[in-house]
CSV table of C-alpha atoms in Angstrom, one decimal:
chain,number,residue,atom,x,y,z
F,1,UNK,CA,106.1,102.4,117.8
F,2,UNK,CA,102.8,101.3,119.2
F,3,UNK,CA,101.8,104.2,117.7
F,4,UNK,CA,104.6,106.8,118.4
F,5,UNK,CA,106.6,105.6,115.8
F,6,UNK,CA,104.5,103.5,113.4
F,7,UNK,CA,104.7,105.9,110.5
F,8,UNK,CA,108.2,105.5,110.8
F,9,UNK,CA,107.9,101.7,110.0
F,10,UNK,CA,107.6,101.5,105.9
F,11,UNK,CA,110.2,101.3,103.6
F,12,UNK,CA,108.8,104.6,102.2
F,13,UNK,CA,107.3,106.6,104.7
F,14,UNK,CA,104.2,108.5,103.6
F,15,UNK,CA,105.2,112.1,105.0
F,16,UNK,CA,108.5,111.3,102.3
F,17,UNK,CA,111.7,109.9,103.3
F,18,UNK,CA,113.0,106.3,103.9
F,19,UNK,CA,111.4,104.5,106.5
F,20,UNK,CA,113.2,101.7,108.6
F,21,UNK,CA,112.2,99.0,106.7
F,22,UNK,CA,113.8,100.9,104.2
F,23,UNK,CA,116.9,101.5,105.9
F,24,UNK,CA,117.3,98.2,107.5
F,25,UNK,CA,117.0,99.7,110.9
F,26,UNK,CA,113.9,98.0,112.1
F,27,UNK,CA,115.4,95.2,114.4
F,28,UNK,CA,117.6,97.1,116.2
F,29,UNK,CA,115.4,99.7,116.5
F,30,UNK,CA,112.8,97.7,118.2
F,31,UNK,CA,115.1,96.3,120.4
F,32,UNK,CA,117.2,99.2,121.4
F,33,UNK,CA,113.8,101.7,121.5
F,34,UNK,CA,110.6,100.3,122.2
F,35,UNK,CA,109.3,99.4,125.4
F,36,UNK,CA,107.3,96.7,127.3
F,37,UNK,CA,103.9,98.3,126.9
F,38,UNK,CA,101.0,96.8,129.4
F,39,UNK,CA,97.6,96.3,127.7
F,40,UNK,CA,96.1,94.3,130.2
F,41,UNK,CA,93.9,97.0,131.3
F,42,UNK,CA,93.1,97.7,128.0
F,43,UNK,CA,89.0,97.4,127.3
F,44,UNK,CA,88.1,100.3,124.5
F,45,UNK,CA,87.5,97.5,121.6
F,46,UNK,CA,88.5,100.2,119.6
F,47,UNK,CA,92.0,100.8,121.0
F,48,UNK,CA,92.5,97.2,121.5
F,49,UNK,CA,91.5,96.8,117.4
F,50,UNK,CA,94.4,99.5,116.7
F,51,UNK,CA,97.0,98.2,119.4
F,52,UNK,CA,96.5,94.6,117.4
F,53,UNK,CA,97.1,96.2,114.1
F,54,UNK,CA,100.2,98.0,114.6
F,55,UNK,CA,101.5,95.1,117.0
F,56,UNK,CA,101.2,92.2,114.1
F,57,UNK,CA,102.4,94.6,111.5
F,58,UNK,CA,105.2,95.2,113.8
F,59,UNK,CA,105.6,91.5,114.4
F,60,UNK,CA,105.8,90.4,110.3
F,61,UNK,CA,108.3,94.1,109.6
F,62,UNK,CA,110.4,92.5,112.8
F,63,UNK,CA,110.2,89.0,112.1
F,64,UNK,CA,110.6,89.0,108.5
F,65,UNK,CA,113.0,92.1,108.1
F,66,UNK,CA,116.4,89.7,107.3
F,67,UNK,CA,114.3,88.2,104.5
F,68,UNK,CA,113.6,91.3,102.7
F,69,UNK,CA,116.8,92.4,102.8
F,70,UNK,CA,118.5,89.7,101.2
F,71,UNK,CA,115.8,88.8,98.6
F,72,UNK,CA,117.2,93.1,97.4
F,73,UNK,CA,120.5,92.2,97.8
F,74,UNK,CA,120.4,88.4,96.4
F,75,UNK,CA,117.2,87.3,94.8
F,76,UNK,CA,116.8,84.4,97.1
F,77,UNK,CA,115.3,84.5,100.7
F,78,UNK,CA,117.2,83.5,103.7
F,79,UNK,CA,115.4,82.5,107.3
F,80,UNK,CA,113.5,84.8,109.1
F,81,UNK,CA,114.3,86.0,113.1
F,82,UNK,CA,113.6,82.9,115.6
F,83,UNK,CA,112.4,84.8,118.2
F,84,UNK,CA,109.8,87.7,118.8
F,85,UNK,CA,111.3,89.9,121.3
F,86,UNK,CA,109.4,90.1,124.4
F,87,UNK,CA,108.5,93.9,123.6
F,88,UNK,CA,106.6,92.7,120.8
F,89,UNK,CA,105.7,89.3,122.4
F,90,UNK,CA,103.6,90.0,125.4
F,91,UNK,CA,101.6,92.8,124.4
F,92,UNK,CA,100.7,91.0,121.4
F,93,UNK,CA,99.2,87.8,123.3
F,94,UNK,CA,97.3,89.8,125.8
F,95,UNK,CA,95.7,92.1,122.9
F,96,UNK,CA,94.7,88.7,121.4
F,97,UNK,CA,93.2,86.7,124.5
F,98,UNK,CA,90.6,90.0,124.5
F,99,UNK,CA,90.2,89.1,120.5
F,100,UNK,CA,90.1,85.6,120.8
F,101,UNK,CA,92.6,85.4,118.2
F,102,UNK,CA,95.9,84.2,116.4
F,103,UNK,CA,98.8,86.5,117.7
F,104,UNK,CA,99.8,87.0,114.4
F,105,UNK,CA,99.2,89.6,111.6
F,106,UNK,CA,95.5,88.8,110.2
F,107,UNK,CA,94.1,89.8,106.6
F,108,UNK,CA,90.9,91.2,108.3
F,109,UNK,CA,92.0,92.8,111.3
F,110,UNK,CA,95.4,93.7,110.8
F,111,UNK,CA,96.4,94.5,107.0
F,112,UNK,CA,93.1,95.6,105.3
F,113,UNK,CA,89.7,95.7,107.3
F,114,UNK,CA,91.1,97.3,110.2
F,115,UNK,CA,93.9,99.8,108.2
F,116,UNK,CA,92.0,102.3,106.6
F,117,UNK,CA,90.7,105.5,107.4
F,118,UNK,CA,89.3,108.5,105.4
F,119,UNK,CA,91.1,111.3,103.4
F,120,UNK,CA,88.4,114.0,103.9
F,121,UNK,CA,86.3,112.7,107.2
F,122,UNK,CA,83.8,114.9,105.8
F,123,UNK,CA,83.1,113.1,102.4
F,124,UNK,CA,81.1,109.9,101.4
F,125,UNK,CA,83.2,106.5,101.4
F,126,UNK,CA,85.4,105.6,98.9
F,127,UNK,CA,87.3,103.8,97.0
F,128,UNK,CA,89.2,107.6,96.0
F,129,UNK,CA,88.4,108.7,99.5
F,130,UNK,CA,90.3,106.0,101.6
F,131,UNK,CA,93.9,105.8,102.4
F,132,UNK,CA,95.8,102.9,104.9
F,133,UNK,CA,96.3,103.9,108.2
F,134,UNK,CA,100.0,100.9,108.3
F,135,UNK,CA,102.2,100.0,105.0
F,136,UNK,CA,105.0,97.7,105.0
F,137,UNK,CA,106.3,99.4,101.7
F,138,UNK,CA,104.4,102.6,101.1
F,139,UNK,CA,103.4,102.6,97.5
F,140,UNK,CA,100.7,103.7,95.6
F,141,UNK,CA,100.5,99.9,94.7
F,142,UNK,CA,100.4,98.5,98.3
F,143,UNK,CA,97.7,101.3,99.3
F,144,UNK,CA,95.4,99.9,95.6
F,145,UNK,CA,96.3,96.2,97.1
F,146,UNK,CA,94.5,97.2,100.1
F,147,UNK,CA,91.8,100.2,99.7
F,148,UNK,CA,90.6,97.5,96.8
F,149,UNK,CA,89.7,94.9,99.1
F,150,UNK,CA,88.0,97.6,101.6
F,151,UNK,CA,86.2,99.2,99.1
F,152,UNK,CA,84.8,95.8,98.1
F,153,UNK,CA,83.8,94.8,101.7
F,154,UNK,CA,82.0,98.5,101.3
F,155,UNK,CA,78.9,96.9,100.1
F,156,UNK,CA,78.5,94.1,102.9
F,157,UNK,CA,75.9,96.1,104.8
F,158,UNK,CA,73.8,95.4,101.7
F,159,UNK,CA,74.7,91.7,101.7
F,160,UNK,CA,74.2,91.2,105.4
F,161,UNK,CA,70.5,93.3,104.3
F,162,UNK,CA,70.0,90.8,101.6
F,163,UNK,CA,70.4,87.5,103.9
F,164,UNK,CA,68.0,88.9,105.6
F,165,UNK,CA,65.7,89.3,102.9
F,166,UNK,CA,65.9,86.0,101.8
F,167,UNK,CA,65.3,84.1,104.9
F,168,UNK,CA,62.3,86.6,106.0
F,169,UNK,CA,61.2,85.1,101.8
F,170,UNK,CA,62.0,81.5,103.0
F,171,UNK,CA,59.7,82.0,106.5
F,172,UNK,CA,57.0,82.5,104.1
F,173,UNK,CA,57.4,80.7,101.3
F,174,UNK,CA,56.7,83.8,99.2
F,175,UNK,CA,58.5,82.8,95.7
F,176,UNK,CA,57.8,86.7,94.5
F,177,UNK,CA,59.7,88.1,97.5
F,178,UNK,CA,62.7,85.2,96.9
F,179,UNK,CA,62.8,86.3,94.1
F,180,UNK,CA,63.3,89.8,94.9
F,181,UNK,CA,65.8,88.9,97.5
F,182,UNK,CA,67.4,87.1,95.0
F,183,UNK,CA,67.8,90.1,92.5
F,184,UNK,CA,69.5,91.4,95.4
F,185,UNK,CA,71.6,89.4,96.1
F,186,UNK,CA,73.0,89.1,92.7
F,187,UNK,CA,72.9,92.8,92.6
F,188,UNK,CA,75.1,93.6,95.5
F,189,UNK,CA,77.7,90.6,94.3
F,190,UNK,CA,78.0,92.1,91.2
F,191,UNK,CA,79.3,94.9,92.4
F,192,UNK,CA,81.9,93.5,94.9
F,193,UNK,CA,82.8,91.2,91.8
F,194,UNK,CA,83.6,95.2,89.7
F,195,UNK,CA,85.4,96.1,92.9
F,196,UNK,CA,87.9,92.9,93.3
F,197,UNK,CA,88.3,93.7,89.5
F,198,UNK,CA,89.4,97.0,89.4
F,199,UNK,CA,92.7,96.1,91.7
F,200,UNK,CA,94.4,95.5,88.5
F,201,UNK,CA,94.5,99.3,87.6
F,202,UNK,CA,94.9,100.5,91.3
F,203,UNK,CA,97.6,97.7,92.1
F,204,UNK,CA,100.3,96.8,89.3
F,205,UNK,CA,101.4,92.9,89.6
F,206,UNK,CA,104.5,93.6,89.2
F,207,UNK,CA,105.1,95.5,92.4
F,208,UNK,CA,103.4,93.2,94.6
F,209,UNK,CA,107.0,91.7,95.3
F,210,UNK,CA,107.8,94.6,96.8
F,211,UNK,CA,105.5,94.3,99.9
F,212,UNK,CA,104.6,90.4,99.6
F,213,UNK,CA,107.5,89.4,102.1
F,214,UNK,CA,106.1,90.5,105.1
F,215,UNK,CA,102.6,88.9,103.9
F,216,UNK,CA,104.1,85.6,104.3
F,217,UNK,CA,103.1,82.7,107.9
F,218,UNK,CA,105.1,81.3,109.9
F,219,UNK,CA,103.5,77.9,109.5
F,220,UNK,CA,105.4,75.2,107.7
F,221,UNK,CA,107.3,77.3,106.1
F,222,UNK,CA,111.0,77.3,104.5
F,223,UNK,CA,111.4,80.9,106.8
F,224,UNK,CA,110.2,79.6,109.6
F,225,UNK,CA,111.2,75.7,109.9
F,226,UNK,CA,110.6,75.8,113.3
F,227,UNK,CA,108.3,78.5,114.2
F,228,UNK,CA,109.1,81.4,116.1
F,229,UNK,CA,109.4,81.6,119.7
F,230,UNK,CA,107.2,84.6,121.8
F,231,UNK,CA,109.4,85.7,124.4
F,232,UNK,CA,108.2,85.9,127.7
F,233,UNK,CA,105.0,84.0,126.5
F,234,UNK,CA,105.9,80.3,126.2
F,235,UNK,CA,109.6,79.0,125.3
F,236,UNK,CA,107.7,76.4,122.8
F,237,UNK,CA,107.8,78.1,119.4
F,238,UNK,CA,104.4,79.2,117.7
F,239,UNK,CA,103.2,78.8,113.8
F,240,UNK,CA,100.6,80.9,112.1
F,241,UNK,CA,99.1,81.2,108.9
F,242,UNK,CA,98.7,84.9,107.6
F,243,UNK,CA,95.4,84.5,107.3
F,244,UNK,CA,94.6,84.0,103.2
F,245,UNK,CA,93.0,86.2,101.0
F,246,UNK,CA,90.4,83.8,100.7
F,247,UNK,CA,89.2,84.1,103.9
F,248,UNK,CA,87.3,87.0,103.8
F,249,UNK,CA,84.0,86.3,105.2
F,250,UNK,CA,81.3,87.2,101.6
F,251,UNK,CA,82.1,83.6,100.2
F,252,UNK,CA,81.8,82.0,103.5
F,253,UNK,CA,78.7,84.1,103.7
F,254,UNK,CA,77.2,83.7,100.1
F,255,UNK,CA,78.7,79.6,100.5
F,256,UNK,CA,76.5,79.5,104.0
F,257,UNK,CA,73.4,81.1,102.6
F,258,UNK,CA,73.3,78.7,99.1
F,259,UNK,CA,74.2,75.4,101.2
F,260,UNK,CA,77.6,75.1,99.7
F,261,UNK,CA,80.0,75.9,103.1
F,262,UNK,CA,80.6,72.3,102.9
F,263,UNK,CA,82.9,73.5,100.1
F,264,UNK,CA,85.4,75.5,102.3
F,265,UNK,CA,88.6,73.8,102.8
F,266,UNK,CA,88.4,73.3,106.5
F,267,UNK,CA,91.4,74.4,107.5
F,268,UNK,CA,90.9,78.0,106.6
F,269,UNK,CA,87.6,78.1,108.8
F,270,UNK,CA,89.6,79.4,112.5
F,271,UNK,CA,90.7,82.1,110.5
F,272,UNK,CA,87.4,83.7,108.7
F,273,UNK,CA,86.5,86.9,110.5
F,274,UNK,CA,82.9,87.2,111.5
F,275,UNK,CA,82.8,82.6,112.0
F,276,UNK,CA,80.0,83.5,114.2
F,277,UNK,CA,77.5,85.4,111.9
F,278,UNK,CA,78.8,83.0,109.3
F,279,UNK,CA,77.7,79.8,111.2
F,280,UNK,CA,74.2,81.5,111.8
F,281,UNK,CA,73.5,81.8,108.5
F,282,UNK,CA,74.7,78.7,107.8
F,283,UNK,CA,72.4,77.0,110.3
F,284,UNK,CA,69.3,79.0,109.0
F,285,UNK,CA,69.6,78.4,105.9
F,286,UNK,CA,69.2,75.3,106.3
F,287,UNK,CA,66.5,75.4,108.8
F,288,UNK,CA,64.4,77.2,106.5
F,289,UNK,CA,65.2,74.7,103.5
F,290,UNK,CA,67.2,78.0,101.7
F,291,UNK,CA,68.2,76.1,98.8
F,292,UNK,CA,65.7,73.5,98.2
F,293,UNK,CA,63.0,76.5,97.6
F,294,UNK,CA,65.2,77.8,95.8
F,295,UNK,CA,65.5,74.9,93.0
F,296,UNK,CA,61.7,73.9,93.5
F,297,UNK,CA,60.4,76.4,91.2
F,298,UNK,CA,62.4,77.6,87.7
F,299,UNK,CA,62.1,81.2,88.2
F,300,UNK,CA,64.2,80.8,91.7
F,301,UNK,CA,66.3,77.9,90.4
F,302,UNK,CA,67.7,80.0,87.4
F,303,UNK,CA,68.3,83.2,89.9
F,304,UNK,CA,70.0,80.7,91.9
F,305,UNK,CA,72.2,79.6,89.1
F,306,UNK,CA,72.5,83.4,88.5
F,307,UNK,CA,74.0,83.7,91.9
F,308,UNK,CA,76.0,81.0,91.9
F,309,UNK,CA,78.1,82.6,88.8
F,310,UNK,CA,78.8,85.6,90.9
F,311,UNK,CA,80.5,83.2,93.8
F,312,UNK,CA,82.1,81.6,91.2
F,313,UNK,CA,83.2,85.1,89.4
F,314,UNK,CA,84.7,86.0,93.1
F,315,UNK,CA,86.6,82.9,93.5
F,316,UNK,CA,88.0,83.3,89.5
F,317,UNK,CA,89.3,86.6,90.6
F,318,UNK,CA,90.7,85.2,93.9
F,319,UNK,CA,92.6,82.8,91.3
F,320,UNK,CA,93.6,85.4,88.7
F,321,UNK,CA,95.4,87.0,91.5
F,322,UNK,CA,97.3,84.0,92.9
F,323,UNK,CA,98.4,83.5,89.1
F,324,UNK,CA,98.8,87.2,88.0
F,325,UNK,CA,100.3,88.7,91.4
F,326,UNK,CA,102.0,85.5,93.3
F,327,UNK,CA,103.0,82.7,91.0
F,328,UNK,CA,104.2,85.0,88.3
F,329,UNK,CA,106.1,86.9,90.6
F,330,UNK,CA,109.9,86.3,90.7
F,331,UNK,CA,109.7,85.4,94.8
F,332,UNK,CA,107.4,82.0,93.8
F,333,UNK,CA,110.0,80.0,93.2
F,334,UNK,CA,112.1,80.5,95.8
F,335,UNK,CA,108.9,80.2,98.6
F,336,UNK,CA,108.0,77.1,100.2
F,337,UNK,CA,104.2,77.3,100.3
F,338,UNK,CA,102.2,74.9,101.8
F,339,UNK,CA,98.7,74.5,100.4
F,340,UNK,CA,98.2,72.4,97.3
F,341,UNK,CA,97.1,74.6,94.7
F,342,UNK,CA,95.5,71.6,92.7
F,343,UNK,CA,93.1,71.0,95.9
F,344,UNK,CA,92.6,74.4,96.5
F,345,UNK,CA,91.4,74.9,92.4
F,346,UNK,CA,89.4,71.9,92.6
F,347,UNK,CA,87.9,73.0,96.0
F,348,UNK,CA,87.0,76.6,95.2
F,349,UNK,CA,86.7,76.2,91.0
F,350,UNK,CA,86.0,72.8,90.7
F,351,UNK,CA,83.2,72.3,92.8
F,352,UNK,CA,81.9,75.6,92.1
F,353,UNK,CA,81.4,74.5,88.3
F,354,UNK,CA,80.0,70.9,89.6
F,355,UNK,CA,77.3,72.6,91.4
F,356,UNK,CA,76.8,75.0,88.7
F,357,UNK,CA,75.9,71.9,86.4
F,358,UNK,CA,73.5,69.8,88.8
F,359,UNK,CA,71.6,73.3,89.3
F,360,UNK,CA,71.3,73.4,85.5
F,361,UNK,CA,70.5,70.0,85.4
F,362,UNK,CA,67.5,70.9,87.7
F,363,UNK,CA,66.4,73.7,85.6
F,364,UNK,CA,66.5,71.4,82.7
F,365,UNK,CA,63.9,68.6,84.2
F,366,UNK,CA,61.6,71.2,85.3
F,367,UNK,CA,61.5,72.8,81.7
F,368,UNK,CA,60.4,69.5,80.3
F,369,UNK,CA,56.5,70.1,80.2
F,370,UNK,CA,57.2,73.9,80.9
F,371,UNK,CA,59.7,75.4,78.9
F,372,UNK,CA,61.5,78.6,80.3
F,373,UNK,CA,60.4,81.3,78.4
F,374,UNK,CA,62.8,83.2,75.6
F,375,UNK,CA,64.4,85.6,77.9
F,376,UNK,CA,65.3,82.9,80.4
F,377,UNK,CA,66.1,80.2,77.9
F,378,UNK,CA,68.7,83.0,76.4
F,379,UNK,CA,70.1,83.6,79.9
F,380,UNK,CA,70.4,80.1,80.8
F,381,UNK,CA,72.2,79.1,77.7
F,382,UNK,CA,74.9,81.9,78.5
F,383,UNK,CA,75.2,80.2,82.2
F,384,UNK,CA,75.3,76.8,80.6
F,385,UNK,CA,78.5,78.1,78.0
F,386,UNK,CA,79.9,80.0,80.8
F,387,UNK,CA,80.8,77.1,82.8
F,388,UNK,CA,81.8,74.9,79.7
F,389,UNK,CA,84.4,77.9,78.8
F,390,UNK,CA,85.7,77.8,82.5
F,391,UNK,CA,86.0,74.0,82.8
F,392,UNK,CA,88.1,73.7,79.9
F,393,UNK,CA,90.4,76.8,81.7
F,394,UNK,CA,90.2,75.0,84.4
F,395,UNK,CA,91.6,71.9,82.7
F,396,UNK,CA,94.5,73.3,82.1
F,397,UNK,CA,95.4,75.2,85.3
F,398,UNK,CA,95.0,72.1,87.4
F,399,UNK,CA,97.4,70.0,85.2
F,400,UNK,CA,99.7,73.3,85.1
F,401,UNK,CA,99.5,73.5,88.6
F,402,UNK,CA,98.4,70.0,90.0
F,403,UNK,CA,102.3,69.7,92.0
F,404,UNK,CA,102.2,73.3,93.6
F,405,UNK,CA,101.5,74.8,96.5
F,406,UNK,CA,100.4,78.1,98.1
F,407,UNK,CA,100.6,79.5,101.5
């Protein structure tokens, strides 16, 4: 464990063979095996980065081991461990006081951003060049699930290049160089936006049940009623999130940059990676008037609208998987989630589209004694259809959905 025996975790362990989630062994194991490790004197950020990793995952495998094994043996979930042995406990808590972080398994710096390393240290990076460094369930499905979400966040040097771009555009007031940045920027979030699509061929749906239990909070939820207490840290029992799939930090980013972060459900902002960076941007673009210049000329406004349909293409594949992988899965019924899906469509979708339309709108009344000309006219009217097409989806998914929830 911690690392000796963290290959030995998954259900299948990559060197072949059943691993102890596999065999069921995993609770006893930890209790009867591992020992009180202390990290306090712990400062490589590097080390620290990897002690957290296989810590949470350790947590989840130990926490939510029982439910696994009956949702094989039953179909239905039963509660999840009480208490997180002191073992796991302690070490965790110190690790995250040097994070400044939840002590619980993270998105970003547990399962995906931090879990990866390179097949041939040699060649370029990836997508066919990565492979997870932790799985819960070993599979070529888990390893798509999460090499697809690295090799997406692959191409945020070039976003974090492009922000700059625009404000050094905005500092001047040079529309030509907005412009520019603005290409960009739709550049490099188109292809994020062909990266979050291909998960579908390097992750089947179907098999996401098989590592989706140990993805699941211990806030508010049916496993959890209580919480979990963390042995020799506090005898009052803790609740986290796992932080969401939405809260990787390009929306935030792209929402800060265009003046839509007001947009972000608020309750998701503690646990978006990079919050600092993200409320920088935030605060600059709005010091430099970001989207204001943008929609005061028509050339800007319709890259802007251009832009905005790639946030909004990001957040449609965020919802294609919550439909395709989670609520079509045969655990959804049986989960007690706990964020309203019907808020979360018309927070993410809904306002996306509403925005959409007033920047179209915009475009319109400045075309009035200056039309656009053919090519941009031909672009906009594909914009304008787009977001008719997806309002009327939209439509339908928040009446189908309007009494669910999601964790």
């Amino acid at each position: 464990f911690p690392t000796r025996r963290s290959s030995d975790l998954p259900i299948m362990k990559y060197i072949g063979g059943t691993g102890l989630l596999g065999s069921g062994q995993l609770g006893e194991t930890v209790e009867r095996e591992l020992p009180l490790l202390d990290v306090s004197q712990v400062e490589d950020i590097n080390l620290i980065s990897a002690l957290f990793r296989d810590y949470t995952l350790l947590a989840s495998s130990y926490l939510l081991e029982p439910c696994d094994l009956e949702f094989k043996r039953t179909g239905q979930y039963c509660q999840g461990r009480k208490v997180l042995p002191k073992n796991i406990a302690i070490p965790l808590f110190l690790l995250t006081k040097k994070l400044k972080i939840h002590p619980f398994m993270e998105y970003e710096l547990s399962y995906v951003f931090k879990n990866w390393a390179r097949k041939d240290p040699k060649a370029p990076l990836s997508f066919e060049n990565l492979r997870p460094v932790r799985t819960f369930e070993g599979g070529t499905s888990e390893a798509g699930f999460i090499l697809s979400q690295v090799s997406a966040a692959l191409h945020t040097g070039d976003l974090v290049s492009t922000v700059d771009h625009v404000f050094k555009a905005a500092e001047t007031q040079d529309y030509n160089d907005l412009s520019a940045a603005f290409y960009e920027l739709q550049a490099v979030l188109r292809k994020i936006n062909e990266d979050k699509e291909a998960m579908w061929q390097r992750s089947a749906p179907l098999d996401y049940v098989n590592f989706t239990t140990f993805a699941m909070g211990i806030r508010n939820h049916s496993l959890f009623p209580n919480g979990v207490i963390y042995e020799g840290v506090s005898d009052k029992p803790r609740a986290f999130r796992f932080s969401s799939r939405v809260n990787d930090s390009i929306i935030p980013t792209v929402d800060s940059l265009l003046g839509l972060s007001q947009r972000i459900p608020k309750d998701f902002r503690p646990y978006t990676l990079h919050s600092e960076y993200v409320g920088w941007v935030e605060s600059k673009a709005k010091y430099l008037s970001v989207k204001e210049l943008a929609l005061s000329s028509q050339r800007t406004a319709l890259l802007y609208l251009s832009i905005l349909n790639q946030v909004k293409e990001l957040r449609l594949r965020y919802w294609m998987f919550l439909k395709d992988y989670i609520l079509e899965s045969p655990t959804h019924p049986s989960i007690n989630m706990n964020y309203p899906l019907g808020t979360w469509l018309q927070n993410q979708l809904g306002n996306m589209l509403q925005v959409m339309e007033e920047t179209s709108k915009v475009i319109d009344e400045m075309s009035v004694g200056d039309p656009l000309d053919p090519m941009s006219r031909s672009l906009k009217e594909d914009l304008d259809s787009r977001i008719l097409s997806q309002k009327k989806i939209l439509e339908g998914d928040l009446q189908e959905f309007q009494g669910d929830d999601y964790n």
